[in-house]
Amino acid sequence: MTPPQTPNFPTSTTRTTVLIAGASQEVRLDVTSALTAAAAVFATIGAVRMVFTDPAVARGVVTALRRPATGGFLLALPEQFLLRPDRFTADEHLVTVHWAQMPTSKITPGGAFDPQRRRHIHWVDVEAGPLVFRFFDKAGHAAFVAEIARTVQVARSVLLPADEKALALGGRG
């Protein structure tokens, strides 16, 4: 008789862009198994759900998202984008990203002429792993970063640090 095998699911890497404009940003936070080795914080933004199991990784994502403001990348963006970018319907989760470790990130300013709106539109992309956060205005950037920063506060309250998690798992992990 052969021993049971752990299922091996193929990994696939895709690129998903989260469009962000306007001061009205909402990130829904959910927690499971608080203060245990299995604790997780779920941050849901439209069709994207991010899963954090390490408070240091949550801090790293917020730090990456703050970088455009400190690096002068937002200078070409308007204070308030006049038109809202198209979004997925609420609670239609299409992508889940588990942040086990902080991926490398990079900031890329962009722009293009939009013939439908008959003007040039500027944006700033913050690439972090499979997600690209595309900011169209300064108000959207400030509001979104503030919402995601709440994730760090919650993660610090309910997630065990990596060394404590390893102890709780009995050295496995």
PDB file of C-alpha atoms in Angstrom:
ATOM      1  CA  MET A   1       0.000   0.000   0.000  1.00  0.00           C
ATOM      2  CA  THR A   2       1.355   3.436  -0.880  1.00  0.00           C
ATOM      3  CA  PRO A   3       1.449   6.200   1.710  1.00  0.00           C
ATOM      4  CA  PRO A   4      -1.051   9.055   1.268  1.00  0.00           C
ATOM      5  CA  GLN A   5       0.396  11.969  -0.631  1.00  0.00           C
ATOM      6  CA  THR A   6      -0.121  15.645  -0.034  1.00  0.00           C
ATOM      7  CA  PRO A   7      -1.922  17.211  -2.993  1.00  0.00           C
ATOM      8  CA  ASN A   8       0.351  19.369  -5.088  1.00  0.00           C
ATOM      9  CA  PHE A   9      -1.495  22.344  -6.516  1.00  0.00           C
ATOM     10  CA  PRO A  10       0.191  24.160  -9.387  1.00  0.00           C
ATOM     11  CA  THR A  11       1.086  27.755  -8.689  1.00  0.00           C
ATOM     12  CA  SER A  12       0.324  30.406 -11.213  1.00  0.00           C
ATOM     13  CA  THR A  13       1.401  33.991 -11.181  1.00  0.00           C
ATOM     14  CA  THR A  14      -0.861  36.557 -12.738  1.00  0.00           C
ATOM     15  CA  ARG A  15      -0.851  40.317 -12.655  1.00  0.00           C
ATOM     16  CA  THR A  16      -3.929  42.023 -11.217  1.00  0.00           C
ATOM     17  CA  THR A  17      -4.354  45.782 -11.217  1.00  0.00           C
ATOM     18  CA  VAL A  18      -6.302  47.517  -8.452  1.00  0.00           C
ATOM     19  CA  LEU A  19      -7.623  50.881  -9.708  1.00  0.00           C
ATOM     20  CA  ILE A  20      -7.708  53.575  -7.027  1.00  0.00           C
ATOM     21  CA  ALA A  21      -9.175  57.091  -7.298  1.00  0.00           C
ATOM     22  CA  GLY A  22     -11.051  59.383  -4.971  1.00  0.00           C
ATOM     23  CA  ALA A  23     -11.126  59.908  -1.233  1.00  0.00           C
ATOM     24  CA  SER A  24     -13.819  57.266  -0.703  1.00  0.00           C
ATOM     25  CA  GLN A  25     -11.759  54.111  -0.179  1.00  0.00           C
ATOM     26  CA  GLU A  26     -12.975  51.168   1.840  1.00  0.00           C
ATOM     27  CA  VAL A  27     -10.956  48.143   2.862  1.00  0.00           C
ATOM     28  CA  ARG A  28     -12.900  45.453   4.686  1.00  0.00           C
ATOM     29  CA  LEU A  29     -10.895  43.710   7.416  1.00  0.00           C
ATOM     30  CA  ASP A  30     -11.735  40.237   8.716  1.00  0.00           C
ATOM     31  CA  VAL A  31      -9.808  38.123  11.242  1.00  0.00           C
ATOM     32  CA  THR A  32      -9.728  34.391  11.843  1.00  0.00           C
ATOM     33  CA  SER A  33      -8.155  32.401  14.713  1.00  0.00           C
ATOM     34  CA  ALA A  34      -6.809  35.471  16.537  1.00  0.00           C
ATOM     35  CA  LEU A  35      -3.664  35.010  18.666  1.00  0.00           C
ATOM     36  CA  THR A  36      -3.054  31.452  17.477  1.00  0.00           C
ATOM     37  CA  ALA A  37      -0.536  29.999  15.041  1.00  0.00           C
ATOM     38  CA  ALA A  38      -3.326  29.826  12.433  1.00  0.00           C
ATOM     39  CA  ALA A  39      -4.327  33.509  12.767  1.00  0.00           C
ATOM     40  CA  ALA A  40      -4.907  35.506   9.588  1.00  0.00           C
ATOM     41  CA  VAL A  41      -6.080  38.995   8.658  1.00  0.00           C
ATOM     42  CA  PHE A  42      -8.070  39.358   5.425  1.00  0.00           C
ATOM     43  CA  ALA A  43      -8.074  42.782   3.724  1.00  0.00           C
ATOM     44  CA  THR A  44     -10.660  42.966   0.936  1.00  0.00           C
ATOM     45  CA  ILE A  45     -10.634  45.701  -1.699  1.00  0.00           C
ATOM     46  CA  GLY A  46     -13.281  45.187  -4.355  1.00  0.00           C
ATOM     47  CA  ALA A  47     -12.392  41.984  -6.195  1.00  0.00           C
ATOM     48  CA  VAL A  48      -9.044  41.509  -4.429  1.00  0.00           C
ATOM     49  CA  ARG A  49      -8.581  39.798  -1.062  1.00  0.00           C
ATOM     50  CA  MET A  50      -5.191  39.961   0.609  1.00  0.00           C
ATOM     51  CA  VAL A  51      -4.324  37.497   3.391  1.00  0.00           C
ATOM     52  CA  PHE A  52      -1.727  38.447   6.009  1.00  0.00           C
ATOM     53  CA  THR A  53      -0.305  35.945   8.482  1.00  0.00           C
ATOM     54  CA  ASP A  54       2.735  37.962   9.623  1.00  0.00           C
ATOM     55  CA  PRO A  55       2.523  41.532  10.993  1.00  0.00           C
ATOM     56  CA  ALA A  56       5.939  42.378   9.500  1.00  0.00           C
ATOM     57  CA  VAL A  57       4.661  41.590   5.994  1.00  0.00           C
ATOM     58  CA  ALA A  58       1.597  43.808   6.526  1.00  0.00           C
ATOM     59  CA  ARG A  59       3.954  46.644   7.565  1.00  0.00           C
ATOM     60  CA  GLY A  60       6.069  46.005   4.463  1.00  0.00           C
ATOM     61  CA  VAL A  61       3.093  46.292   2.117  1.00  0.00           C
ATOM     62  CA  VAL A  62       2.019  49.585   3.716  1.00  0.00           C
ATOM     63  CA  THR A  63       5.588  50.909   3.481  1.00  0.00           C
ATOM     64  CA  ALA A  64       5.685  50.057  -0.240  1.00  0.00           C
ATOM     65  CA  LEU A  65       2.352  51.811  -0.807  1.00  0.00           C
ATOM     66  CA  ARG A  66       3.543  54.970   1.004  1.00  0.00           C
ATOM     67  CA  ARG A  67       6.680  55.314  -1.135  1.00  0.00           C
ATOM     68  CA  PRO A  68       5.077  57.271  -4.029  1.00  0.00           C
ATOM     69  CA  ALA A  69       4.213  60.155  -1.668  1.00  0.00           C
ATOM     70  CA  THR A  70       7.751  60.427  -0.307  1.00  0.00           C
ATOM     71  CA  GLY A  71       9.472  59.976  -3.673  1.00  0.00           C
ATOM     72  CA  GLY A  72       7.691  62.774  -5.533  1.00  0.00           C
ATOM     73  CA  PHE A  73       5.866  60.355  -7.836  1.00  0.00           C
ATOM     74  CA  LEU A  74       2.456  61.912  -7.118  1.00  0.00           C
ATOM     75  CA  LEU A  75       3.378  65.387  -8.418  1.00  0.00           C
ATOM     76  CA  ALA A  76       1.805  64.818 -11.863  1.00  0.00           C
ATOM     77  CA  LEU A  77      -1.446  63.501 -10.395  1.00  0.00           C
ATOM     78  CA  PRO A  78      -4.457  65.749  -9.793  1.00  0.00           C
ATOM     79  CA  GLU A  79      -5.700  66.289  -6.248  1.00  0.00           C
ATOM     80  CA  GLN A  80      -8.999  64.623  -7.183  1.00  0.00           C
ATOM     81  CA  PHE A  81      -9.600  62.493 -10.293  1.00  0.00           C
ATOM     82  CA  LEU A  82     -12.863  63.667 -11.883  1.00  0.00           C
ATOM     83  CA  LEU A  83     -14.067  60.303 -13.129  1.00  0.00           C
ATOM     84  CA  ARG A  84     -14.093  57.070 -11.128  1.00  0.00           C
ATOM     85  CA  PRO A  85     -12.252  54.169 -12.778  1.00  0.00           C
ATOM     86  CA  ASP A  86     -14.342  51.124 -13.656  1.00  0.00           C
ATOM     87  CA  ARG A  87     -14.475  48.625 -10.784  1.00  0.00           C
ATOM     88  CA  PHE A  88     -15.731  45.144 -10.123  1.00  0.00           C
ATOM     89  CA  THR A  89     -19.031  44.825  -8.296  1.00  0.00           C
ATOM     90  CA  ALA A  90     -18.827  44.725  -4.507  1.00  0.00           C
ATOM     91  CA  ASP A  91     -18.071  41.353  -2.896  1.00  0.00           C
ATOM     92  CA  GLU A  92     -17.107  39.714  -6.208  1.00  0.00           C
ATOM     93  CA  HIS A  93     -13.756  38.250  -5.155  1.00  0.00           C
ATOM     94  CA  LEU A  94     -11.739  37.174  -8.142  1.00  0.00           C
ATOM     95  CA  VAL A  95      -8.202  37.206  -6.759  1.00  0.00           C
ATOM     96  CA  THR A  96      -6.774  36.163  -3.393  1.00  0.00           C
ATOM     97  CA  VAL A  97      -3.148  36.938  -2.562  1.00  0.00           C
ATOM     98  CA  HIS A  98      -1.564  35.317   0.479  1.00  0.00           C
ATOM     99  CA  TRP A  99       1.274  37.526   1.648  1.00  0.00           C
ATOM    100  CA  ALA A 100       3.597  34.949   3.223  1.00  0.00           C
ATOM    101  CA  GLN A 101       6.563  37.254   2.652  1.00  0.00           C
ATOM    102  CA  MET A 102       6.995  40.761   1.376  1.00  0.00           C
ATOM    103  CA  PRO A 103       7.691  40.734  -2.366  1.00  0.00           C
ATOM    104  CA  THR A 104       9.955  43.250  -3.997  1.00  0.00           C
ATOM    105  CA  SER A 105       8.131  46.359  -5.105  1.00  0.00           C
ATOM    106  CA  LYS A 106       8.674  49.077  -7.632  1.00  0.00           C
ATOM    107  CA  ILE A 107       7.020  52.359  -8.517  1.00  0.00           C
ATOM    108  CA  THR A 108       6.287  53.281 -12.120  1.00  0.00           C
ATOM    109  CA  PRO A 109       4.678  56.555 -13.192  1.00  0.00           C
ATOM    110  CA  GLY A 110       2.501  56.235 -16.278  1.00  0.00           C
ATOM    111  CA  GLY A 111       0.130  58.083 -18.514  1.00  0.00           C
ATOM    112  CA  ALA A 112      -1.717  57.897 -21.792  1.00  0.00           C
ATOM    113  CA  PHE A 113      -4.081  59.890 -23.937  1.00  0.00           C
ATOM    114  CA  ASP A 114      -7.662  58.761 -23.390  1.00  0.00           C
ATOM    115  CA  PRO A 115      -9.620  59.476 -26.591  1.00  0.00           C
ATOM    116  CA  GLN A 116     -12.952  58.859 -24.842  1.00  0.00           C
ATOM    117  CA  ARG A 117     -12.231  61.573 -22.249  1.00  0.00           C
ATOM    118  CA  ARG A 118     -10.183  63.589 -24.762  1.00  0.00           C
ATOM    119  CA  ARG A 119      -7.333  64.283 -22.375  1.00  0.00           C
ATOM    120  CA  HIS A 120      -4.066  62.890 -21.099  1.00  0.00           C
ATOM    121  CA  ILE A 121      -4.431  60.861 -17.909  1.00  0.00           C
ATOM    122  CA  HIS A 122      -1.573  60.302 -15.448  1.00  0.00           C
ATOM    123  CA  TRP A 123      -1.237  57.508 -12.900  1.00  0.00           C
ATOM    124  CA  VAL A 124       1.322  55.903 -10.605  1.00  0.00           C
ATOM    125  CA  ASP A 125       1.683  52.127 -10.341  1.00  0.00           C
ATOM    126  CA  VAL A 126       3.028  50.436  -7.228  1.00  0.00           C
ATOM    127  CA  GLU A 127       3.900  46.863  -8.177  1.00  0.00           C
ATOM    128  CA  ALA A 128       4.032  44.414  -5.275  1.00  0.00           C
ATOM    129  CA  GLY A 129       4.215  40.777  -6.304  1.00  0.00           C
ATOM    130  CA  PRO A 130       1.182  39.852  -8.385  1.00  0.00           C
ATOM    131  CA  LEU A 131      -0.683  43.074  -7.539  1.00  0.00           C
ATOM    132  CA  VAL A 132      -0.341  46.467  -9.190  1.00  0.00           C
ATOM    133  CA  PHE A 133      -1.940  49.312  -7.245  1.00  0.00           C
ATOM    134  CA  ARG A 134      -2.731  52.062  -9.798  1.00  0.00           C
ATOM    135  CA  PHE A 135      -3.322  55.492  -8.256  1.00  0.00           C
ATOM    136  CA  PHE A 136      -5.067  58.179 -10.343  1.00  0.00           C
ATOM    137  CA  ASP A 137      -5.092  60.997  -7.781  1.00  0.00           C
ATOM    138  CA  LYS A 138      -3.499  62.187  -4.547  1.00  0.00           C
ATOM    139  CA  ALA A 139      -6.750  61.902  -2.582  1.00  0.00           C
ATOM    140  CA  GLY A 140      -7.128  58.244  -3.556  1.00  0.00           C
ATOM    141  CA  HIS A 141      -3.539  57.488  -2.588  1.00  0.00           C
ATOM    142  CA  ALA A 142      -3.859  59.118   0.846  1.00  0.00           C
ATOM    143  CA  ALA A 143      -7.219  57.477   1.585  1.00  0.00           C
ATOM    144  CA  PHE A 144      -6.162  54.017   0.403  1.00  0.00           C
ATOM    145  CA  VAL A 145      -2.891  54.041   2.344  1.00  0.00           C
ATOM    146  CA  ALA A 146      -4.783  55.125   5.469  1.00  0.00           C
ATOM    147  CA  GLU A 147      -7.228  52.229   5.022  1.00  0.00           C
ATOM    148  CA  ILE A 148      -4.462  49.676   4.456  1.00  0.00           C
ATOM    149  CA  ALA A 149      -2.569  51.053   7.464  1.00  0.00           C
ATOM    150  CA  ARG A 150      -5.507  49.844   9.575  1.00  0.00           C
ATOM    151  CA  THR A 151      -4.470  46.334   8.493  1.00  0.00           C
ATOM    152  CA  VAL A 152      -1.134  46.802  10.263  1.00  0.00           C
ATOM    153  CA  GLN A 153      -2.866  47.845  13.484  1.00  0.00           C
ATOM    154  CA  VAL A 154      -5.171  44.824  13.354  1.00  0.00           C
ATOM    155  CA  ALA A 155      -2.307  42.468  12.389  1.00  0.00           C
ATOM    156  CA  ARG A 156      -0.234  43.699  15.330  1.00  0.00           C
ATOM    157  CA  SER A 157      -3.170  42.936  17.646  1.00  0.00           C
ATOM    158  CA  VAL A 158      -4.154  39.473  16.390  1.00  0.00           C
ATOM    159  CA  LEU A 159      -1.181  37.860  14.604  1.00  0.00           C
ATOM    160  CA  LEU A 160       1.681  36.182  16.385  1.00  0.00           C
ATOM    161  CA  PRO A 161       5.184  37.310  15.351  1.00  0.00           C
ATOM    162  CA  ALA A 162       7.089  34.695  13.318  1.00  0.00           C
ATOM    163  CA  ASP A 163       9.219  33.497  16.276  1.00  0.00           C
ATOM    164  CA  GLU A 164       6.188  33.052  18.559  1.00  0.00           C
ATOM    165  CA  LYS A 165       4.310  31.280  15.759  1.00  0.00           C
ATOM    166  CA  ALA A 166       7.191  28.815  15.379  1.00  0.00           C
ATOM    167  CA  LEU A 167       7.045  28.102  19.122  1.00  0.00           C
ATOM    168  CA  ALA A 168       3.279  27.611  18.970  1.00  0.00           C
ATOM    169  CA  LEU A 169       3.738  25.145  16.108  1.00  0.00           C
ATOM    170  CA  GLY A 170       6.294  23.209  18.142  1.00  0.00           C
ATOM    171  CA  GLY A 171       9.270  24.199  15.992  1.00  0.00           C
ATOM    172  CA  ARG A 172       7.507  23.477  12.659  1.00  0.00           C
ATOM    173  CA  GLY A 173       6.851  26.290  10.309  1.00  0.00           C
TER     174      GLY A 173
END
